[in-house]
Structure formats: C-alpha cells, structure tokens
Short mmCIF file of C-alpha atoms in Angstrom, two decimals:
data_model
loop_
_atom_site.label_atom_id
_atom_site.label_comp_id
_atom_site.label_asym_id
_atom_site.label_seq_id
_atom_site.Cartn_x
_atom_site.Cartn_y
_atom_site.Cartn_z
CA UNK Z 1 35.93 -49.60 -33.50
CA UNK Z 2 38.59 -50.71 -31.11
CA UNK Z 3 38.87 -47.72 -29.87
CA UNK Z 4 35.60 -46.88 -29.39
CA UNK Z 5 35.28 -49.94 -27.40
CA UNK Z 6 38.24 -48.73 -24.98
CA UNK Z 7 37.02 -45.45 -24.51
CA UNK Z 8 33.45 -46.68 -23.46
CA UNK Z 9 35.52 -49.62 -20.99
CA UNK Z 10 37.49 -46.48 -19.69
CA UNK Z 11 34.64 -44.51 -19.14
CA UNK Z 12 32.54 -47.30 -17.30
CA UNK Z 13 35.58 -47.61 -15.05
CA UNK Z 14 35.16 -44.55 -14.02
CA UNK Z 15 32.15 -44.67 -13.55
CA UNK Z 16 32.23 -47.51 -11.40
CA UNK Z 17 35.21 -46.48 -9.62
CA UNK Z 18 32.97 -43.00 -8.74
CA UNK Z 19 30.41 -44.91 -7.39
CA UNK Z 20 32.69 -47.22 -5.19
CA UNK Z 21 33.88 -43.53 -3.90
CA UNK Z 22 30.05 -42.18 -3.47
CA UNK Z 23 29.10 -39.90 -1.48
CA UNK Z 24 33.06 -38.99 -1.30
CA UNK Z 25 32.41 -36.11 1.13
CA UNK Z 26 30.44 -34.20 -1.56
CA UNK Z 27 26.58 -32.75 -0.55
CA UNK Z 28 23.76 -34.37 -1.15
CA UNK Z 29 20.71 -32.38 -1.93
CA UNK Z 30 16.95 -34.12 -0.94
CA UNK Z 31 14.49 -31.99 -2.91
CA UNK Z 32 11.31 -31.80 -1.77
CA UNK Z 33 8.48 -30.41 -4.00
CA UNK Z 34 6.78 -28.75 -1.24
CA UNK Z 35 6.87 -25.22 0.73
CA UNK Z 36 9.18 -25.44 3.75
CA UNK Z 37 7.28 -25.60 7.33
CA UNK Z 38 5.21 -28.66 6.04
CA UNK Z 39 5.12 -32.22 6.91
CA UNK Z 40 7.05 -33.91 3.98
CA UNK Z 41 10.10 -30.47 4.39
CA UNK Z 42 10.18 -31.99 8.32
CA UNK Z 43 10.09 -35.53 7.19
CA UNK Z 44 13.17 -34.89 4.91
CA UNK Z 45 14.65 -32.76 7.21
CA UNK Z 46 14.60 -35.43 10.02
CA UNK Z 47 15.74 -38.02 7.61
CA UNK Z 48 18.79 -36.01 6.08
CA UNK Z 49 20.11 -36.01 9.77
CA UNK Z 50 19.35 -39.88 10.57
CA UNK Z 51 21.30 -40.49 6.68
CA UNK Z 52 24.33 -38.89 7.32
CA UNK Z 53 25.87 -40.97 10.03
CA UNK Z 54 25.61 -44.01 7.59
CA UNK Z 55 26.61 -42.14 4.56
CA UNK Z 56 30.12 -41.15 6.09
CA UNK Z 57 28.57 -37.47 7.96
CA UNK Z 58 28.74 -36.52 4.81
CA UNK Z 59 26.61 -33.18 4.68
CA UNK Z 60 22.73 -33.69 3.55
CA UNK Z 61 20.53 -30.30 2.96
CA UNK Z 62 17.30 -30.15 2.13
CA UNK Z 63 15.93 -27.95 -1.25
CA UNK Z 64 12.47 -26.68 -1.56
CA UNK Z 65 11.22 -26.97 -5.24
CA UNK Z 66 7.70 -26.07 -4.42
CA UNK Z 67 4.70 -25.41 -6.88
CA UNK Z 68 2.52 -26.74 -9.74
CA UNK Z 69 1.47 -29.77 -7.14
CA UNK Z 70 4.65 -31.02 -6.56
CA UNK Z 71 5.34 -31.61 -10.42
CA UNK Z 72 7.82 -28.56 -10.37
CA UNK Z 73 10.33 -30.52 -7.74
CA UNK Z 74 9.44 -33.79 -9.25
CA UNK Z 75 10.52 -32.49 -13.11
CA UNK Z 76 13.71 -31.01 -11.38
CA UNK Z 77 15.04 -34.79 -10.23
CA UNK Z 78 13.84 -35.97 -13.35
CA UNK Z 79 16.32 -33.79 -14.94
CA UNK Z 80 19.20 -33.96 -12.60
CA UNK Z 81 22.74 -35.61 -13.16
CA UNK Z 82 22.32 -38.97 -12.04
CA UNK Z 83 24.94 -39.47 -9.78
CA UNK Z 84 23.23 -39.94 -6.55
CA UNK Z 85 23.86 -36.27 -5.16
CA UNK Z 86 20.10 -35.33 -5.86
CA UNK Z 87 17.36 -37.26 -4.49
CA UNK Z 88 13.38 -36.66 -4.11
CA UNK Z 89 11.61 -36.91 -1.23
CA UNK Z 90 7.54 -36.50 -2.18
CA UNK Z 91 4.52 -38.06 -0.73
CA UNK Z 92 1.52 -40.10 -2.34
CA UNK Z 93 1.86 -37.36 -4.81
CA UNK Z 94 4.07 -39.47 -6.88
CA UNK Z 95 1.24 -41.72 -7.59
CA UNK Z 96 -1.61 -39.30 -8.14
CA UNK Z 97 0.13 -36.74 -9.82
CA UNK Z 98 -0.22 -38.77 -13.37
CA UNK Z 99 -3.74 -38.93 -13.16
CA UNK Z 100 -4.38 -35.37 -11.76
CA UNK Z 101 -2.24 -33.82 -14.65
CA UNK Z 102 -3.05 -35.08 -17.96
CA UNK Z 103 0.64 -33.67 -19.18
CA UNK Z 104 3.46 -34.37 -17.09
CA UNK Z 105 7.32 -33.14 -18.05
CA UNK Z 106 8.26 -36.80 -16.24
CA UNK Z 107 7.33 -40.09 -16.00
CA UNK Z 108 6.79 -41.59 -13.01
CA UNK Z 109 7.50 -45.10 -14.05
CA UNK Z 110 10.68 -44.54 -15.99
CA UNK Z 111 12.45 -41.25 -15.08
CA UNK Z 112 13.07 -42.36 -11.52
CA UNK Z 113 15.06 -45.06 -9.40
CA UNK Z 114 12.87 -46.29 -6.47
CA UNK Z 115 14.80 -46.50 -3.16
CA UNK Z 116 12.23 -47.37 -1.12
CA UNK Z 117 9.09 -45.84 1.41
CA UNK Z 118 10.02 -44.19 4.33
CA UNK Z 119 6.47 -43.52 6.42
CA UNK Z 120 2.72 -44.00 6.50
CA UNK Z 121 0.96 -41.07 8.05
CA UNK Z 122 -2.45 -41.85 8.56
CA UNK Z 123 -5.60 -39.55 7.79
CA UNK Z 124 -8.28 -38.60 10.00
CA UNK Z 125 -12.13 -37.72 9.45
CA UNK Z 126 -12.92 -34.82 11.67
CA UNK Z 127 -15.98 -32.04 12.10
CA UNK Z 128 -16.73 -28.92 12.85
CA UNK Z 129 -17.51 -28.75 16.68
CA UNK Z 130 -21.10 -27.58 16.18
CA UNK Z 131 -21.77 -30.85 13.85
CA UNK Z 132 -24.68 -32.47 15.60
CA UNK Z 133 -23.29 -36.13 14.80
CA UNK Z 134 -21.50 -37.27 18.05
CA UNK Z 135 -19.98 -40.79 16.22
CA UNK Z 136 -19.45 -42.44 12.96
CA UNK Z 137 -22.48 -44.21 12.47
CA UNK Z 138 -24.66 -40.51 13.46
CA UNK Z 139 -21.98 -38.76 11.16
CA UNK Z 140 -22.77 -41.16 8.43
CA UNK Z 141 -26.71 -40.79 8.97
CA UNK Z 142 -26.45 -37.21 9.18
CA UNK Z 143 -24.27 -37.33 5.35
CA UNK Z 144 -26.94 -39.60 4.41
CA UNK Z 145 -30.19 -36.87 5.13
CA UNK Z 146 -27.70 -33.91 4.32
CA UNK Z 147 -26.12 -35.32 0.97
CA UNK Z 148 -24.73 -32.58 -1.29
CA UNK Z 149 -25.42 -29.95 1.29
CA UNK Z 150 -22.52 -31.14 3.05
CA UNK Z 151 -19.14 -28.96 3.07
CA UNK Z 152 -16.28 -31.37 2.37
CA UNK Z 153 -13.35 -29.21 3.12
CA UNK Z 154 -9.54 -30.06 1.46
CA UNK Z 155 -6.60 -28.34 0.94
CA UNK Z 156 -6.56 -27.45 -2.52
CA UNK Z 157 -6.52 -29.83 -5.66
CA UNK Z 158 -4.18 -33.02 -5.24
CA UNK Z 159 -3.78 -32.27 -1.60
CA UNK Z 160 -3.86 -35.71 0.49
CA UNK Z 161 -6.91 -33.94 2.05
CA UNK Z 162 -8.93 -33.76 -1.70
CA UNK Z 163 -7.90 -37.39 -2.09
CA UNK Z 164 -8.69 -38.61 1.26
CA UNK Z 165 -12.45 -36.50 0.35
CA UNK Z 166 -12.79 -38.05 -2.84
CA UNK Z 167 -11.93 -41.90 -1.57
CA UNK Z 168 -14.33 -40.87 1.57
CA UNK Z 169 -17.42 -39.85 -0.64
CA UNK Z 170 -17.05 -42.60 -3.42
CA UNK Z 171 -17.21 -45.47 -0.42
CA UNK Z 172 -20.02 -43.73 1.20
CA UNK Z 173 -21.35 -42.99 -2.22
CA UNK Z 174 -22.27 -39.49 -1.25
CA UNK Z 175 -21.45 -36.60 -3.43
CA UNK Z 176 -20.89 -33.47 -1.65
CA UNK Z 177 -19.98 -30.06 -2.07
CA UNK Z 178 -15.92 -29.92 -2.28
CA UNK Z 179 -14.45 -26.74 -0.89
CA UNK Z 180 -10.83 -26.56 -1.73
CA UNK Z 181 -8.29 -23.23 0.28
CA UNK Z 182 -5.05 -22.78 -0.29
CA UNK Z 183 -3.75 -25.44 2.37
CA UNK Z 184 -4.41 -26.88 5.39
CA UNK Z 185 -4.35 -24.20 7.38
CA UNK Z 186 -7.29 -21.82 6.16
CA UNK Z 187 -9.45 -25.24 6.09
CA UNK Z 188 -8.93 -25.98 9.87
CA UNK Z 189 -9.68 -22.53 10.64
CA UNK Z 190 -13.03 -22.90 8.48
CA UNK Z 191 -13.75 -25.81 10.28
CA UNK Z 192 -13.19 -24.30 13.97
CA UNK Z 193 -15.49 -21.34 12.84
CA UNK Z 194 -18.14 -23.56 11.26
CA UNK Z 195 -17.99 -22.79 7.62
CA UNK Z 196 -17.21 -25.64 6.26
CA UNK Z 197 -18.68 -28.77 8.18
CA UNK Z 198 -16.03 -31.71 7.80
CA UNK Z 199 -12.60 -32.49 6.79
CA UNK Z 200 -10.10 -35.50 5.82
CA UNK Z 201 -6.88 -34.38 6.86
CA UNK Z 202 -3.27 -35.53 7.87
CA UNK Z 203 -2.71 -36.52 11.67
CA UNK Z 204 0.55 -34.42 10.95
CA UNK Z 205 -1.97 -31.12 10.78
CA UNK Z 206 -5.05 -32.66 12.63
CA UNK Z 207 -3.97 -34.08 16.36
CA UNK Z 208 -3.08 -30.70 18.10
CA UNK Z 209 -6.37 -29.98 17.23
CA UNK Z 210 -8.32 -33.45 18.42
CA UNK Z 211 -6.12 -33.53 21.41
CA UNK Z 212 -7.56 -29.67 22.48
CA UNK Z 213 -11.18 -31.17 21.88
CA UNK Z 214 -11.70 -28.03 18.95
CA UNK Z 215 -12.76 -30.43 16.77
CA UNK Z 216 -14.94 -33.52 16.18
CA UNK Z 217 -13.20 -36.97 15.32
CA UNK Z 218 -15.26 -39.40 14.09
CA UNK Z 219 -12.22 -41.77 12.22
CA UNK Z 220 -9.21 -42.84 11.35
CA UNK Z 221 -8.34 -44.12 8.03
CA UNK Z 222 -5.83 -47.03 8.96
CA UNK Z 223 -7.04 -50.40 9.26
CA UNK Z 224 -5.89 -50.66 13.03
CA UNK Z 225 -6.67 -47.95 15.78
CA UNK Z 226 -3.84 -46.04 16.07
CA UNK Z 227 -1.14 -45.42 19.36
CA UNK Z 228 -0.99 -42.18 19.77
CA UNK Z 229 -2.67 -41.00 23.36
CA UNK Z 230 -4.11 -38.03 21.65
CA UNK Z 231 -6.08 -40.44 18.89
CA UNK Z 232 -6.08 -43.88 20.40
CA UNK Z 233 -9.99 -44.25 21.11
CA UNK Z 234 -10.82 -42.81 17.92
CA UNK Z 235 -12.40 -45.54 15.84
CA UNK Z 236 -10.97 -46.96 12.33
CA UNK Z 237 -13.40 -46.30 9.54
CA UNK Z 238 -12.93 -50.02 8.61
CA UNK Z 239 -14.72 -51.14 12.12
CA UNK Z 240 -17.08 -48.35 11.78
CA UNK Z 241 -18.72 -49.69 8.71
CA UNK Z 242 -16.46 -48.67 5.60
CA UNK Z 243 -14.64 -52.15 5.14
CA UNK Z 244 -11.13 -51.81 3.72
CA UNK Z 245 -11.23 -48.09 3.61
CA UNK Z 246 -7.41 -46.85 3.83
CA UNK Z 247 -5.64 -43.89 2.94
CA UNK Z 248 -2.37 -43.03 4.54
CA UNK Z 249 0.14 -40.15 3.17
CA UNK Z 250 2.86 -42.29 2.48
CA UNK Z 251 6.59 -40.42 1.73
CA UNK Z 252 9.29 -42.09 -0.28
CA UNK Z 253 13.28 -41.51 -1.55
CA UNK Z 254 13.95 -41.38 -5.64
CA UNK Z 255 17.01 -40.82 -7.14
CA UNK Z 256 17.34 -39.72 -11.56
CA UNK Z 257 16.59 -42.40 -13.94
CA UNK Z 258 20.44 -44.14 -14.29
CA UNK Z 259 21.70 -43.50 -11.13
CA UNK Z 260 24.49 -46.15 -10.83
CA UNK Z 261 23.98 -49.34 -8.96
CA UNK Z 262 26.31 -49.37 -6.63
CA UNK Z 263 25.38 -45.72 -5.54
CA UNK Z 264 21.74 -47.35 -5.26
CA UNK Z 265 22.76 -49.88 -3.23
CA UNK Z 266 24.95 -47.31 -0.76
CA UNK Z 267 21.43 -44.92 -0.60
CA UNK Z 268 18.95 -47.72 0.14
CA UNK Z 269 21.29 -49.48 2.82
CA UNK Z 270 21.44 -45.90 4.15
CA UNK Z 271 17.98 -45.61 4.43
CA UNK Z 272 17.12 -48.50 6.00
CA UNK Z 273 19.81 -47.81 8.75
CA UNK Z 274 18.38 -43.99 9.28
CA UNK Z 275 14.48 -45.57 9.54
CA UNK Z 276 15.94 -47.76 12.68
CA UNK Z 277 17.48 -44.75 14.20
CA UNK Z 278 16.04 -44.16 17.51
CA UNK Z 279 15.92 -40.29 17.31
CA UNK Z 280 14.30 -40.61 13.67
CA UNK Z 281 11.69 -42.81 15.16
CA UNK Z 282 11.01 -40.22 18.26
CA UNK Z 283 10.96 -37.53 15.64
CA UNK Z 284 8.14 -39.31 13.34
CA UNK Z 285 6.14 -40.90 16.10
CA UNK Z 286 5.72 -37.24 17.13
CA UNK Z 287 4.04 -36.07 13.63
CA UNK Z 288 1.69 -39.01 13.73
CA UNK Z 289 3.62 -41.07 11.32
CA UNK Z 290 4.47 -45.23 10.93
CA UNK Z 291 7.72 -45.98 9.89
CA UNK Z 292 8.15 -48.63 7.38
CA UNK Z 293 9.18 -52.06 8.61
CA UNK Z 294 7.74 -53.81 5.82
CA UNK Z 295 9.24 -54.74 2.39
CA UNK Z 296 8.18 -51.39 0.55
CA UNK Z 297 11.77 -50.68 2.18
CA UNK Z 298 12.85 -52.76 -0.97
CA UNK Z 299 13.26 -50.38 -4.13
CA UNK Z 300 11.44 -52.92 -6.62
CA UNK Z 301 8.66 -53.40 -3.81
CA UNK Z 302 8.16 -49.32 -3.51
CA UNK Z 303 7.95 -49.03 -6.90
CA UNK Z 304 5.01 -52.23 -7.04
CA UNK Z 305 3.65 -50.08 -4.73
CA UNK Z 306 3.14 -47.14 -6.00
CA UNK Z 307 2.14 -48.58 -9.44
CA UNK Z 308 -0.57 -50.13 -7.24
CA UNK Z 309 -1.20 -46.75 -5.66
CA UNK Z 310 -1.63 -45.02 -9.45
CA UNK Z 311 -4.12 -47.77 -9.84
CA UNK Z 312 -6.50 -47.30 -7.10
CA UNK Z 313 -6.56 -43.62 -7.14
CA UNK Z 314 -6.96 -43.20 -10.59
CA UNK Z 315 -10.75 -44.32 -11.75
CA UNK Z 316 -11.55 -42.47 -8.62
CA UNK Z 317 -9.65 -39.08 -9.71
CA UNK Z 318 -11.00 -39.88 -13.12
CA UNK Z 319 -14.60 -40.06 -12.35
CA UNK Z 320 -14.38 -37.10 -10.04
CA UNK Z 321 -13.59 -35.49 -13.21
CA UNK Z 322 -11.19 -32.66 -11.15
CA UNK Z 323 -7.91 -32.15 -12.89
CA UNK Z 324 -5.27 -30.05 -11.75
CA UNK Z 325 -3.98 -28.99 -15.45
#
C-alpha cells in the first residue's frame, strides 16, 4: 500500500512539475469543428496569433475537424490527452448541439474545461431587395398578412442562421416556411435573386452585403444599435417592438475534461491578454464581432453561461421539433 501511495505522489509530481513547464515550447493545436474559410476558422486563427506572445511564442496552429454539426471536432477534444496542447474553439454550437442531437459521443457539461468566451457576433434580419416592406414595423405587417407563405432562409440545420429563424418566428409567433442550403453562401445568393424572401444571418457573412445596398436590413439582434458605419442606423429588434429579443454567435476556448490546473490557469490568463491585444481587436471589429470585456472571460462564468444558453434554446429547438440526428 505504501508503495502504491509513492508511486501515485511521484506521479502527481510530475504532473505538476509538467504543468509548471506548460506550454514548454511544444504546439498547441485549437480545433475548430468547422470548414476552413469561415468565421469561427478566422476567429481562431486571429486568436492563435494574439496567444502566442503570452504563451512564450510558442507555436499555435489551427485544425479543422469539420462535419456532423460541429459534433465531429467537439467528440475529438472530448477525447484528447488532457494536457493543455488541444483546445476547442466552437461557437453557440456548444450549447445547442445537445438539444439538436438527441445522442451525443460527449457531454457538454462534463467532458470539457471552460476557459472562458472570446466574442459576441451579432445577427442581422435582412430581405430580399424586391421585399415590399421598407422597415421593421412594414416587415412585421407584411409576415403578419403573408404568414407561412413566407421563405425563412438558414444555412442548414443548427446553423446560427436556423436558430436565429427559429428564435425570430417563435417571438413573432409566426410559423413560416424554413428553407435550409448547404451554408451561408447559396442562401445569400437566394436572397439577392429573390427566391427565398428573408434571412437571419451573421454580420460576419451579412455586412458586405448591407453596406452595397443588395439587400434589405430591417434589424439587428443586439440589444444596443451597433458601431459599425456599414450597420449603425439599422434598428435593434428590441426598439422595434420584439422586447428582449437577442441572439449573438458567441465563440469560446475548451480544453479535455482534467486538464491540470495550473495549465488552466496559464490558458485563461493567456486569453484574456490576447482579447486586449490591439491587432486582435482590429481583426474582430472588422468581422462584426464584440469582444468580451465582461466576466464570461471567467471559466466558471462561461460555463453558467452556456448552461443558460442550453436552456433558452432548448424548448424552442424542442418545439420546432427539427433534429439534426
């Protein structure tokens, strides 16, 4: 028994003495459960290179584990050696995913650390150009007379546009008819030619195409306008009649289940050094995205969040009845 006892002290030595030595010029691999191109593979991207100055310049590269809706990356993390060289970088996916799938190989809860939220990126409600609504409240009339006739564009089940769509028709109480491509892309390009008549989309994917007047924007989905010269008269839903309604596209950093403290502790002080870099904040003020100031920044406060997100989304998801399994 004694020596069992000094084996496991030995061990947890070195352990500990690993951790003291973390990232000990080793790479560390973000994976991000997504195709590359997209806005969460250029939101890790930028953040790898605002991380490595405070983790030593130690070398950060990015892996694309794309497929299933983000499950596929996520299970990969899940599984990975817990020693802080493999980290996740996802989206609000981490909170919808367990109500979309009713079978997950993870659990969000307790198969992850939390290190904290990096960036809201808010959502906006834009038409086709031919729409006949010129504002919120005519948009909102026009939904009204229309009702199921309406084509609700998204990006394909689990997308943040199909749960912006979903939140957007269960406050307006309007069901109408869901057309889901195979991204954003093919949507947009709907929209421009008029086949599909409105869509909830990122600002990451939407602005270029407000700021060239191709499309109609009839809201935001933050609670305050937002800065950006390109979307800055554009109305908040909230003012515009639908009080409280919020969605933003939120990203955050994981690490395995068991992931020593002290490596924790190295990776969240990280973090919140790289979210104050000014290059970082140039780079995400560009896609449309808020950097987080508040105290989601704090691993037990992400993870309060996100339970919170799980909860909000769900009975939504769930009385949609649209599963992605």
């Amino acid at each position: 028994m004694k020596k069992l006892f000094a084996l496991a002290a030995i061990a947890l030595a070195a352990a500990g003495a690993q951790a003291q030595d973390f990232p000990a010029g080793k790479i560390i691999t973000i994976v991000v459960p997504f195709a590359a191109g997209g806005p969460t593979d250029r939101v890790a991207r930028d953040l790898a290179e605002a991380m490595r100055k405070p983790l030593d310049g130690v070398s950060i590269v990015v892996d694309n584990a794309a497929g299933a809706g983000s499950t596929i990356g996520n299970a990969k993390v899940a599984r990975a050696k817990n020693d802080g060289y493999t980290l996740l970088l996802t989206h609000v996916g981490m909170a919808t995913t367990p109500v979309l799938y009713r079978k997950l190989p993870y659990n969000y809860e307790t198969d992850f650390e939390y290190l904290g939220m990096i960036n809201d990126v808010p959502m906006t409600v834009i038409g086709k150009p031919q729409l006949e609504a010129n504002n919120f409240k005519e948009l909102r009339d026009w939904i009204g007379k229309t009702g199921s006739k309406v084509n609700l564009g998204n990006a394909g089940i689990g997308s943040a546009s199909h749960l912006c769509g979903l939140l957007f028709q269960s406050e307006l109480k309007v069901e109408m008819t869901t057309v889901p491509y195979k991204g954003t892309a093919p949507a947009i390009a709907d929209l421009l030619g008029g086949q599909i008549d409105l869509l909830c989309d990122q600002t990451t994917n939407t602005t270029s195409q407000i700021e060239a007047k191709k499309v109609k924007p009839y809201a935001v989905t933050t609670l305050k306008r937002l800065t950006t010269p390109a979307l800055k008269d554009i109305p908040t839903a909230d003012e515009s009649g639908l009080k409280g309604f919020q969605v933003t596209i939120w990203h955050g950093l994981y690490a395995p289940k068991g992931t020593p403290a002290p490596v924790l502790k190295k990776l969240n002080d990280a973090l919140k050094v790289a979210l104050k870099d000014p290059e970082f904040l140039k780079k995400e003020e560009g896609l449309g995205a808020v950097v987080v100031t508040d105290k989601r920044i704090e691993p037990a406060e992400h993870k309060k969040f996100v339970q919170a997100e799980v909860a909000r989304f769900g009975p939504v998801i769930k009385a949609a009845g649209v599963y992605a399994d």
